[in-house]
Each structure stands twice: as C-alpha cells, then as structure tokens.
PDB file of C-alpha atoms in Angstrom:
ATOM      1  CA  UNK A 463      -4.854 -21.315  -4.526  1.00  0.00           C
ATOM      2  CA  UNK A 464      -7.072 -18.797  -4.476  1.00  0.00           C
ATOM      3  CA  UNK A 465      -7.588 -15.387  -2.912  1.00  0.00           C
ATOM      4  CA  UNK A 466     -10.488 -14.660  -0.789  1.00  0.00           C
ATOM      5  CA  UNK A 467     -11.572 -11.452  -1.928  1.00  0.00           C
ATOM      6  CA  UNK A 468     -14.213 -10.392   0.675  1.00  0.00           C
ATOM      7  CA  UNK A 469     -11.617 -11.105   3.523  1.00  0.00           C
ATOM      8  CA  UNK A 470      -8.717  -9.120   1.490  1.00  0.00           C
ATOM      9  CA  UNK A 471     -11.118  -6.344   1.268  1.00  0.00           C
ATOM     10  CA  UNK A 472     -12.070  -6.138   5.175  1.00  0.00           C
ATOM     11  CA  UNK A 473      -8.265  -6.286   5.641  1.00  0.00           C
ATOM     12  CA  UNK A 474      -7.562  -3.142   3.004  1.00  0.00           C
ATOM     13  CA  UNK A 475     -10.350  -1.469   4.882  1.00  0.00           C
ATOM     14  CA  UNK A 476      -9.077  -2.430   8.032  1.00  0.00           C
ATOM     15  CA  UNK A 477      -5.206  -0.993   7.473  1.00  0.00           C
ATOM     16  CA  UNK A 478      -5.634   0.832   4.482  1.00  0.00           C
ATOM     17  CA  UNK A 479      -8.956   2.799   5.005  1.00  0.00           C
ATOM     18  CA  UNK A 480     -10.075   0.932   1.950  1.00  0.00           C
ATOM     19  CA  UNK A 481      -7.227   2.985   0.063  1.00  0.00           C
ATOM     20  CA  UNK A 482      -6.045   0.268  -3.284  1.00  0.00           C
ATOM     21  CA  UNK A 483      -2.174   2.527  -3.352  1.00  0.00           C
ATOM     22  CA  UNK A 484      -2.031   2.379   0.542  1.00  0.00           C
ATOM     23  CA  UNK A 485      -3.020  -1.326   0.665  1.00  0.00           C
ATOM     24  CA  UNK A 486      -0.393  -1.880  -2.514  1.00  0.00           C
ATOM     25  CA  UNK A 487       2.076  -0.155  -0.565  1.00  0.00           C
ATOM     26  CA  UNK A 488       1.545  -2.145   2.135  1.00  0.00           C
ATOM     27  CA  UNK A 489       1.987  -5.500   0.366  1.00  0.00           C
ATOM     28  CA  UNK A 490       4.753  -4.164  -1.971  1.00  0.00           C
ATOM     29  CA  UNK A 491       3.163  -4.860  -5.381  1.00  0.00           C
ATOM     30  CA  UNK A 492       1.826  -2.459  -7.772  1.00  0.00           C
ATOM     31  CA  UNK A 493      -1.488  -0.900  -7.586  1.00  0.00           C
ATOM     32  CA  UNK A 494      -2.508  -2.264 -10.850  1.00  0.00           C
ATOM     33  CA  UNK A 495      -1.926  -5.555  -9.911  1.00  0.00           C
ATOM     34  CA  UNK A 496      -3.701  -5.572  -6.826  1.00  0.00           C
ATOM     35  CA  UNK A 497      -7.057  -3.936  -8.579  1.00  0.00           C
ATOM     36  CA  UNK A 498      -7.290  -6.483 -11.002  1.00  0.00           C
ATOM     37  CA  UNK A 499      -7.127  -9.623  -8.516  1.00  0.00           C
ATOM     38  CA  UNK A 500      -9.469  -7.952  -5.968  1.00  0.00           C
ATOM     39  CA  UNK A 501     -12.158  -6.550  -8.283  1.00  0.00           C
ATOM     40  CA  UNK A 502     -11.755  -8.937 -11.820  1.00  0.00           C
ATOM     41  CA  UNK A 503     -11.125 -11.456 -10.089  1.00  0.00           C
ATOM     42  CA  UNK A 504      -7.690 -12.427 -12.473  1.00  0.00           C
ATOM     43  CA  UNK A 505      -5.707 -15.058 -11.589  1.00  0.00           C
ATOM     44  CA  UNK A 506      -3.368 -13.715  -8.617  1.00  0.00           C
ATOM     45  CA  UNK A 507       0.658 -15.127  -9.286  1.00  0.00           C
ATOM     46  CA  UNK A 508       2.909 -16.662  -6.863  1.00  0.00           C
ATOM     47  CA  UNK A 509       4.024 -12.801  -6.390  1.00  0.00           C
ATOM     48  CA  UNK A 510       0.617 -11.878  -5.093  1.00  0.00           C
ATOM     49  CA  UNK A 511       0.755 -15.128  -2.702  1.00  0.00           C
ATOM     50  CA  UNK A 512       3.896 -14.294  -1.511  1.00  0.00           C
ATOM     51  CA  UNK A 513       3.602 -10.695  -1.012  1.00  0.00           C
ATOM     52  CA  UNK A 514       0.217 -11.311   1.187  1.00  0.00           C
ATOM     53  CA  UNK A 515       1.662 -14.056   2.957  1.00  0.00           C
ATOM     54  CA  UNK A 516       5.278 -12.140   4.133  1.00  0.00           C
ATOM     55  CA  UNK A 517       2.328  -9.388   4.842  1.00  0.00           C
ATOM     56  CA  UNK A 518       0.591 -11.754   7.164  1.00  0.00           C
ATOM     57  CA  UNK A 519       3.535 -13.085   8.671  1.00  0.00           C
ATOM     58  CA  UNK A 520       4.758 -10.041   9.630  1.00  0.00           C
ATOM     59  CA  UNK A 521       1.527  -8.802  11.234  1.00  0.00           C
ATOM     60  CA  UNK A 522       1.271 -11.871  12.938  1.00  0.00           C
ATOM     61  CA  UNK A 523      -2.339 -12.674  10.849  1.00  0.00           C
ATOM     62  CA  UNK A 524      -3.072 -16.020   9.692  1.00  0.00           C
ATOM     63  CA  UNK A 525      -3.279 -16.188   6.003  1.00  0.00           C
ATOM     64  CA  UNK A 526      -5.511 -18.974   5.532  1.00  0.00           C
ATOM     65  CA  UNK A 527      -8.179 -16.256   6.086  1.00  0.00           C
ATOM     66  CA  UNK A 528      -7.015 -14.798   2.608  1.00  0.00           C
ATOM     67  CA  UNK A 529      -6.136 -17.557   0.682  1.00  0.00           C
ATOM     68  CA  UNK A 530      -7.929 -20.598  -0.213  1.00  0.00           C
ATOM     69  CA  UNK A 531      -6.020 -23.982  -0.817  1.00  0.00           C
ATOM     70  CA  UNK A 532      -7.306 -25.685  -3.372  1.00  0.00           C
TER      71      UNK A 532
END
C-alpha cells in the first residue's frame, strides 16, 4: 500500500485548514510522523494505515481515495 499524498493533503486542508498538529490530532498519530509520510514521502506503517482508515470509517469517507493497493 501506498498513501496518496495529493488526496491526504486536500483532506488536511479540507478538516484541518491545512494545519499538520490539527490533522495529527485528528488521526491520532504524532505530528512527526504524519510530516514525514506526507512531504518525504517515507514509507507510512500499518499504524498510519490504520489510523487513516478508522479516520475514514468514522467520517463515513471511502479510503481507497487515500490509499493505493498495490
């Protein structure tokens, strides 16, 4: 899997006001974290996956628009 960054980053804008700690908050993972998959590009974990998916899930927003399956 992989994360679609320039749909992630319409969503943080979207419910976040582009805002990385509000967006982290939002997903429950650390700030840190989150900056390095959306703007290096790391490898995001099965935390991140998780985390965005029980996100989604909650706010009743498909995340197949986030992720790709590989």
């Amino acid at each position: 899997m992989r994360v679609n960054i320039d749909n992630l980053k319409l969503l943080m804008y979207k419910v976040a006001n582009d805002n990385y700690n509000e967006f982290a908050r939002l997903l429950n993972i650390d700030v840190g974290y989150l900056h390095k998959v959306m703007n290096y590009k790391c490898g995001a974990g099965k935390l991140f996956f998780s985390k965005l998916i029980e996100y989604c899930e909650e706010n009743s927003l498909d995340f197949n628009q986030y992720i790709f399956l590989t």
